[in-house]
Coordinates of N, CA and C in Angstrom, one line a residue:
M25 N -10.1 25.9 -42.0 CA -11.4 25.7 -41.4 C -11.3 25.9 -39.9
S26 N -12.2 26.7 -39.3 CA -12.1 27.0 -37.9 C -13.3 26.3 -37.2
G27 N -13.1 26.1 -35.9 CA -14.1 25.4 -35.1 C -14.0 23.9 -35.1
P28 N -14.8 23.2 -34.3 CA -14.7 21.8 -34.2 C -15.3 21.1 -35.4
R29 N -14.8 20.0 -35.8 CA -15.5 19.2 -36.9 C -16.8 18.7 -36.4
P30 N -17.7 18.4 -37.2 CA -19.0 17.9 -36.8 C -19.0 16.7 -35.9
D31 N -18.0 15.9 -36.0 CA -17.9 14.7 -35.2 C -17.2 14.9 -33.9
E32 N -16.7 16.1 -33.6 CA -16.0 16.4 -32.4 C -16.8 17.4 -31.5
S33 N -16.7 17.2 -30.2 CA -17.4 18.2 -29.3 C -16.5 19.4 -29.1
P34 N -17.1 20.5 -29.0 CA -16.2 21.7 -28.7 C -15.5 21.6 -27.4
A35 N -14.3 22.1 -27.3 CA -13.5 22.1 -26.1 C -14.2 22.9 -25.0
P36 N -14.5 22.3 -23.9 CA -15.2 23.0 -22.8 C -14.3 24.2 -22.3
E37 N -14.9 25.2 -21.9 CA -14.2 26.4 -21.4 C -14.2 26.3 -19.8
G38 N -13.2 26.9 -19.3 CA -13.1 26.9 -17.8 C -12.5 25.6 -17.2
P39 N -12.6 25.5 -15.9 CA -12.0 24.4 -15.2 C -12.7 23.1 -15.6
Q40 N -11.9 22.0 -15.7 CA -12.4 20.7 -16.0 C -12.8 20.0 -14.7
A41 N -13.6 19.0 -14.8 CA -14.1 18.3 -13.7 C -13.1 17.8 -12.7
P42 N -11.9 17.3 -13.1 CA -10.9 16.9 -12.1 C -10.4 18.1 -11.3
E43 N -10.2 19.2 -12.0 CA -9.7 20.4 -11.3 C -10.8 20.9 -10.3
L44 N -12.1 20.9 -10.8 CA -13.1 21.3 -9.9 C -13.2 20.4 -8.7
L45 N -13.1 19.1 -8.9 CA -13.1 18.2 -7.7 C -12.0 18.5 -6.7
S46 N -10.8 18.8 -7.3 CA -9.7 19.1 -6.4 C -9.9 20.4 -5.7
R47 N -10.4 21.4 -6.4 CA -10.7 22.7 -5.7 C -11.8 22.5 -4.7
T48 N -12.8 21.7 -5.0 CA -13.9 21.5 -4.0 C -13.4 20.8 -2.8
A49 N -12.6 19.8 -3.0 CA -12.0 19.0 -1.8 C -11.1 19.9 -1.0
L50 N -10.3 20.7 -1.6 CA -9.4 21.6 -0.8 C -10.3 22.6 0.0
A51 N -11.3 23.1 -0.7 CA -12.2 24.1 0.0 C -12.9 23.5 1.2
V52 N -13.3 22.2 1.0 CA -14.0 21.5 2.1 C -13.1 21.2 3.2
F53 N -11.8 20.8 2.9 CA -10.8 20.5 3.9 C -10.5 21.7 4.7
R54 N -10.4 22.9 4.0 CA -10.1 24.1 4.7 C -11.3 24.5 5.6
L55 N -12.5 24.4 5.0 CA -13.8 24.7 5.8 C -13.9 23.8 7.0
N56 N -13.5 22.5 6.9 CA -13.5 21.6 8.1 C -12.6 22.2 9.2
G57 N -11.4 22.5 8.8 CA -10.5 23.1 9.7 C -11.0 24.4 10.4
Q58 N -11.6 25.2 9.6 CA -12.1 26.5 10.1 C -13.3 26.2 11.1
F59 N -14.2 25.3 10.7 CA -15.3 24.9 11.6 C -14.7 24.3 12.9
L60 N -13.7 23.4 12.8 CA -13.2 22.8 14.0 C -12.6 23.9 14.9
S61 N -11.9 24.9 14.3 CA -11.3 26.0 15.1 C -12.4 26.8 15.8
V62 N -13.4 27.1 15.1 CA -14.5 27.9 15.7 C -15.2 27.1 16.8
A63 N -15.5 25.8 16.5 CA -16.1 24.9 17.5 C -15.3 24.8 18.7
D64 N -13.9 24.6 18.6 CA -13.1 24.5 19.8 C -13.2 25.8 20.6
G65 N -13.2 27.0 19.9 CA -13.3 28.2 20.6 C -14.6 28.4 21.3
L66 N -15.7 27.9 20.7 CA -17.0 28.0 21.4 C -17.1 27.0 22.6
A67 N -16.5 25.8 22.4 CA -16.6 24.7 23.4 C -15.7 24.9 24.6
R68 N -14.6 25.5 24.4 CA -13.5 25.6 25.4 C -14.1 26.2 26.7
P69 N -14.8 27.3 26.7 CA -15.3 27.9 28.0 C -16.2 26.9 28.7
A70 N -16.8 26.0 28.0 CA -17.7 25.0 28.7 C -17.0 23.7 29.1
G71 N -15.6 23.7 28.9 CA -14.8 22.6 29.3 C -14.9 21.4 28.4
L72 N -15.2 21.7 27.1 CA -15.3 20.7 26.1 C -14.4 21.0 25.0
T73 N -14.2 20.0 24.1 CA -13.5 20.2 22.8 C -14.5 20.1 21.8
A74 N -14.2 20.5 20.5 CA -15.1 20.4 19.4 C -15.6 18.9 19.3
A75 N -14.6 18.0 19.4 CA -15.0 16.6 19.2 C -15.9 16.1 20.3
W76 N -15.7 16.5 21.5 CA -16.6 16.1 22.6 C -18.0 16.7 22.4
W77 N -18.0 18.0 22.0 CA -19.3 18.6 21.7 C -20.0 17.9 20.6
Q78 N -19.3 17.5 19.6 CA -19.9 16.9 18.4 C -20.6 15.5 18.9
V79 N -19.9 14.8 19.7 CA -20.4 13.5 20.1 C -21.6 13.7 21.0
L80 N -21.4 14.6 22.0 CA -22.5 14.9 22.9 C -23.8 15.4 22.1
G81 N -23.5 16.3 21.2 CA -24.6 16.8 20.4 C -25.3 15.7 19.6
A82 N -24.6 14.7 19.2 CA -25.3 13.6 18.4 C -26.2 12.8 19.3
V83 N -26.0 12.8 20.6 CA -26.8 12.0 21.5 C -27.8 12.8 22.4
L84 N -27.8 14.1 22.2 CA -28.8 14.9 22.9 C -30.2 14.6 22.6
P85 N -30.6 14.4 21.4 CA -32.0 14.0 21.1 C -32.4 12.6 21.6
E86 N -31.5 11.7 21.5 CA -31.7 10.3 21.9 C -30.4 9.6 22.0
P87 N -30.4 8.6 22.9 CA -29.2 7.8 23.0 C -28.9 7.0 21.7
L88 N -27.6 6.9 21.4 CA -27.2 6.1 20.2 C -26.1 5.2 20.6
S89 N -25.9 4.2 19.8 CA -24.7 3.3 19.9 C -23.5 4.1 19.3
V90 N -22.3 3.7 19.6 CA -21.1 4.3 19.1 C -21.2 4.2 17.5
A91 N -21.6 3.0 17.0 CA -21.7 2.9 15.5 C -22.7 3.8 15.0
G92 N -23.8 4.0 15.7 CA -24.8 4.9 15.2 C -24.3 6.4 15.2
I93 N -23.6 6.8 16.2 CA -23.0 8.1 16.2 C -22.0 8.3 15.1
A94 N -21.2 7.3 14.8 CA -20.2 7.3 13.7 C -20.9 7.5 12.4
R95 N -22.0 6.8 12.2 CA -22.8 6.9 10.9 C -23.3 8.3 10.8
V96 N -23.9 8.9 11.8 CA -24.5 10.2 11.8 C -23.4 11.2 11.5
M97 N -22.3 11.1 12.1 CA -21.2 12.1 12.0 C -20.3 11.8 10.8
G98 N -20.3 10.7 10.2 CA -19.5 10.4 9.0 C -18.0 10.2 9.4
I99 N -17.8 9.7 10.6 CA -16.4 9.4 11.0 C -16.3 8.0 11.5
T100 N -15.1 7.5 11.8 CA -14.9 6.1 12.2 C -15.5 5.8 13.5
R101 N -15.9 4.5 13.7 CA -16.4 4.1 14.9 C -15.3 4.2 16.0
Q102 N -14.1 3.9 15.6 CA -13.0 3.9 16.6 C -12.8 5.3 17.2
S103 N -12.9 6.3 16.3 CA -12.8 7.7 16.8 C -13.9 8.0 17.8
V104 N -15.1 7.6 17.5 CA -16.2 7.9 18.4 C -16.1 7.1 19.7
Q105 N -15.6 5.9 19.6 CA -15.4 5.1 20.8 C -14.4 5.7 21.8
R106 N -13.3 6.2 21.2 CA -12.3 6.9 22.1 C -12.9 8.1 22.8
I107 N -13.7 8.9 22.0 CA -14.3 10.1 22.6 C -15.4 9.8 23.6
A108 N -16.2 8.8 23.3 CA -17.3 8.4 24.1 C -16.7 7.9 25.5
D109 N -15.6 7.1 25.4 CA -15.0 6.6 26.7 C -14.5 7.8 27.5
L110 N -13.9 8.8 26.9 CA -13.5 10.0 27.6 C -14.6 10.7 28.2
L111 N -15.7 10.9 27.5 CA -16.9 11.6 28.0 C -17.5 10.8 29.2
V112 N -17.5 9.5 29.2 CA -18.0 8.7 30.3 C -17.0 8.9 31.5
A113 N -15.7 8.8 31.2 CA -14.8 8.9 32.3 C -14.9 10.3 33.0
R114 N -15.3 11.3 32.3 CA -15.4 12.6 32.9 C -16.8 12.9 33.4
G115 N -17.7 12.0 33.3 CA -19.0 12.2 33.9 C -19.9 13.0 33.0
L116 N -19.6 13.2 31.7 CA -20.4 14.0 30.8 C -21.4 13.1 30.0
A117 N -21.1 11.8 30.0 CA -22.0 10.9 29.3 C -22.0 9.5 30.1
A118 N -22.9 8.7 29.7 CA -23.0 7.4 30.4 C -23.4 6.3 29.3
Y119 N -23.0 5.1 29.6 CA -23.4 4.0 28.7 C -24.7 3.4 29.4
R120 N -25.7 3.1 28.5 CA -26.9 2.5 29.0 C -27.1 1.2 28.2
P121 N -27.8 0.2 28.8 CA -28.1 -1.0 28.0 C -28.9 -0.7 26.7
N122 N -28.6 -1.5 25.7 CA -29.3 -1.3 24.4 C -30.2 -2.5 24.2
P123 N -31.5 -2.3 24.3 CA -32.5 -3.4 24.1 C -32.4 -4.1 22.8
A124 N -31.9 -3.4 21.7 CA -31.7 -4.0 20.4 C -30.5 -4.8 20.2
H125 N -29.5 -4.6 21.1 CA -28.2 -5.2 20.9 C -27.5 -5.3 22.2
R126 N -27.3 -6.4 22.8 CA -26.8 -6.6 24.1 C -25.3 -6.0 24.2
R127 N -24.5 -6.2 23.2 CA -23.1 -5.7 23.4 C -22.9 -4.3 23.0
A128 N -23.7 -3.7 22.1 CA -23.5 -2.3 21.6 C -24.3 -1.4 22.5
K129 N -23.7 -1.0 23.6 CA -24.4 -0.1 24.6 C -24.8 1.2 23.9
L130 N -25.7 1.9 24.5 CA -26.1 3.3 24.0 C -25.4 4.3 24.9
L131 N -25.0 5.4 24.2 CA -24.4 6.5 24.9 C -25.4 7.6 25.1
T132 N -25.5 8.1 26.2 CA -26.5 9.2 26.6 C -25.8 10.2 27.4
P133 N -26.1 11.5 27.2 CA -25.5 12.5 28.0 C -26.0 12.5 29.4
T134 N -25.1 12.9 30.4 CA -25.5 13.0 31.8 C -26.1 14.5 31.9
E135 N -26.6 14.8 33.1 CA -27.0 16.2 33.3 C -25.9 17.1 33.2
E136 N -24.7 16.7 33.7 CA -23.5 17.5 33.6 C -23.1 17.7 32.1
G137 N -23.3 16.7 31.3 CA -23.0 16.8 29.8 C -24.0 17.8 29.1
R138 N -25.2 17.7 29.5 CA -26.3 18.6 28.9 C -26.0 20.0 29.4
A139 N -25.6 20.2 30.6 CA -25.3 21.5 31.1 C -24.1 22.1 30.4
A140 N -23.1 21.3 30.1 CA -21.9 21.8 29.4 C -22.3 22.3 28.0
V141 N -23.1 21.5 27.3 CA -23.5 21.9 26.0 C -24.4 23.1 26.0
A142 N -25.2 23.2 27.1 CA -26.1 24.4 27.2 C -25.2 25.7 27.4
R143 N -24.0 25.6 28.1 CA -23.2 26.7 28.2 C -22.6 27.2 26.9
I144 N -22.6 26.4 25.9 CA -22.1 26.8 24.6 C -23.1 27.6 23.8
T145 N -24.4 27.5 24.1 CA -25.5 28.0 23.4 C -25.4 29.5 23.1
P146 N -25.1 30.4 24.1 CA -25.0 31.8 23.9 C -24.0 32.2 22.8
G147 N -22.8 31.6 23.0 CA -21.7 31.9 22.0 C -22.0 31.4 20.6
H148 N -22.6 30.2 20.6 CA -23.0 29.6 19.3 C -24.0 30.5 18.6
G149 N -25.0 31.0 19.4 CA -26.0 31.9 18.8 C -25.4 33.2 18.3
E150 N -24.5 33.7 19.0 CA -23.8 35.0 18.6 C -23.0 34.8 17.4
F151 N -22.2 33.7 17.3 CA -21.4 33.4 16.1 C -22.3 33.1 14.9
A152 N -23.4 32.4 15.1 CA -24.3 32.1 14.0 C -24.9 33.5 13.5
A153 N -25.2 34.4 14.3 CA -25.7 35.7 13.9 C -24.7 36.5 13.0
R154 N -23.4 36.4 13.5 CA -22.4 37.1 12.8 C -22.1 36.4 11.4
L155 N -22.2 35.1 11.4 CA -22.0 34.4 10.1 C -23.1 34.7 9.2
D156 N -24.3 34.7 9.7 CA -25.5 35.0 8.9 C -25.4 36.4 8.2
E157 N -24.9 37.3 9.0 CA -24.7 38.7 8.5 C -23.6 38.7 7.4
Q158 N -22.5 37.9 7.6 CA -21.4 37.8 6.7 C -21.9 37.2 5.3
L159 N -22.8 36.3 5.4 CA -23.3 35.6 4.2 C -24.5 36.3 3.6
G160 N -24.8 37.5 4.0 CA -25.8 38.3 3.4 C -27.2 38.1 3.9
G161 N -27.3 37.5 5.1 CA -28.6 37.3 5.7 C -29.1 35.8 5.5
A162 N -30.3 35.6 5.9 CA -30.8 34.2 6.0 C -30.9 33.5 4.6
D163 N -31.2 34.3 3.5 CA -31.3 33.7 2.2 C -29.9 33.2 1.8
G164 N -28.8 34.0 2.0 CA -27.5 33.6 1.7 C -27.0 32.4 2.5
F165 N -27.4 32.4 3.7 CA -27.0 31.3 4.6 C -27.7 30.0 4.1
R166 N -29.0 30.1 3.8 CA -29.7 29.0 3.3 C -29.1 28.4 2.0
R167 N -28.7 29.3 1.1 CA -28.1 28.9 -0.2 C -26.8 28.1 0.1
V168 N -26.0 28.6 1.0 CA -24.7 27.9 1.3 C -25.0 26.6 1.9
T169 N -26.0 26.5 2.8 CA -26.3 25.3 3.5 C -26.9 24.3 2.4
A170 N -27.7 24.7 1.6 CA -28.3 23.9 0.5 C -27.2 23.3 -0.4
A171 N -26.3 24.2 -0.8 CA -25.2 23.7 -1.6 C -24.4 22.6 -0.9
L172 N -24.1 22.8 0.3 CA -23.3 21.8 1.1 C -24.1 20.5 1.2
E173 N -25.4 20.6 1.5 CA -26.2 19.4 1.6 C -26.3 18.7 0.3
E174 N -26.4 19.5 -0.8 CA -26.4 18.8 -2.1 C -25.1 18.1 -2.5
L175 N -24.0 18.7 -2.1 CA -22.7 18.1 -2.3 C -22.6 16.8 -1.5
S176 N -23.0 16.8 -0.3 CA -23.0 15.6 0.6 C -23.9 14.5 0.0
A177 N -25.1 14.9 -0.4 CA -26.0 13.9 -1.0 C -25.4 13.3 -2.3
A178 N -24.8 14.1 -3.1 CA -24.1 13.6 -4.3 C -23.0 12.6 -4.0
L179 N -22.2 13.0 -3.0 CA -21.1 12.0 -2.6 C -21.7 10.7 -2.0
D180 N -22.8 10.8 -1.2 CA -23.5 9.6 -0.7 C -23.9 8.8 -1.9
A181 N -24.6 9.4 -2.9 CA -25.1 8.7 -4.0 C -24.0 8.0 -4.8
L182 N -22.8 8.6 -5.0 CA -21.7 8.0 -5.7 C -21.0 6.9 -4.9
S183 N -21.1 7.0 -3.6 CA -20.4 6.0 -2.8 C -21.3 4.7 -2.6
G184 N -22.5 4.8 -3.0 CA -23.4 3.6 -2.9 C -24.1 3.5 -1.6
S185 N -23.6 4.2 -0.6 CA -24.3 4.2 0.7 C -23.9 5.4 1.5
P186 N -24.8 5.9 2.3 CA -24.5 7.1 3.1 C -23.3 7.0 3.9
Q187 N -22.5 8.0 4.0 CA -21.3 8.1 4.8 C -20.2 7.0 4.6
S188 N -20.3 6.3 3.5 CA -19.2 5.3 3.2 C -18.5 5.7 1.9
P189 N -17.2 6.2 2.1 CA -16.5 6.7 0.9 C -16.1 5.5 0.0
P190 N -16.0 5.8 -1.3 CA -15.6 4.8 -2.2 C -14.2 4.3 -1.9
D191 N -13.9 3.1 -2.2 CA -12.6 2.5 -1.9 C -11.5 3.2 -2.8
A192 N -10.7 4.1 -2.2 CA -9.7 4.8 -3.0 C -8.3 4.3 -2.7
G193 N -8.3 3.2 -2.0 CA -7.0 2.6 -1.6 C -6.2 3.4 -0.6
A194 N -6.9 4.3 0.1 CA -6.3 5.1 1.1 C -6.6 4.6 2.5

């Protein structure tokens, strides 16, 4: 007799979920490294690093606390604190009083910090156009972006709260 018995599911074809998770994680880790490399290259002429640009970019629209920046960026508060202190020491950002929380000051870019980010804009736009072309135009770029956003939302849903990974003992 060939084929599965009626009480058995047919064997799935192709990669299994654990293999897909591993492949996805490795692709995202590689992608993160690639983006950091590109961001460092774009930020360097403006006197910034990718990490400094990331933190300054988070507070361009409005001042945020270090914890708020960490939540938005999905990284640790301690990492943001270290970068925020460096930005303040270099005159690229400043701490301001937080009316909602006396001890958690708000980080805001200085004019010098805004100018540094503005110097990145031409290279950022040029690289975005090249990537858009590589991805087959705006529709391809949108599909990639939507897939990454869907993956991020799924991970948020599985973790129980946005930007908090499940306890994996690591």
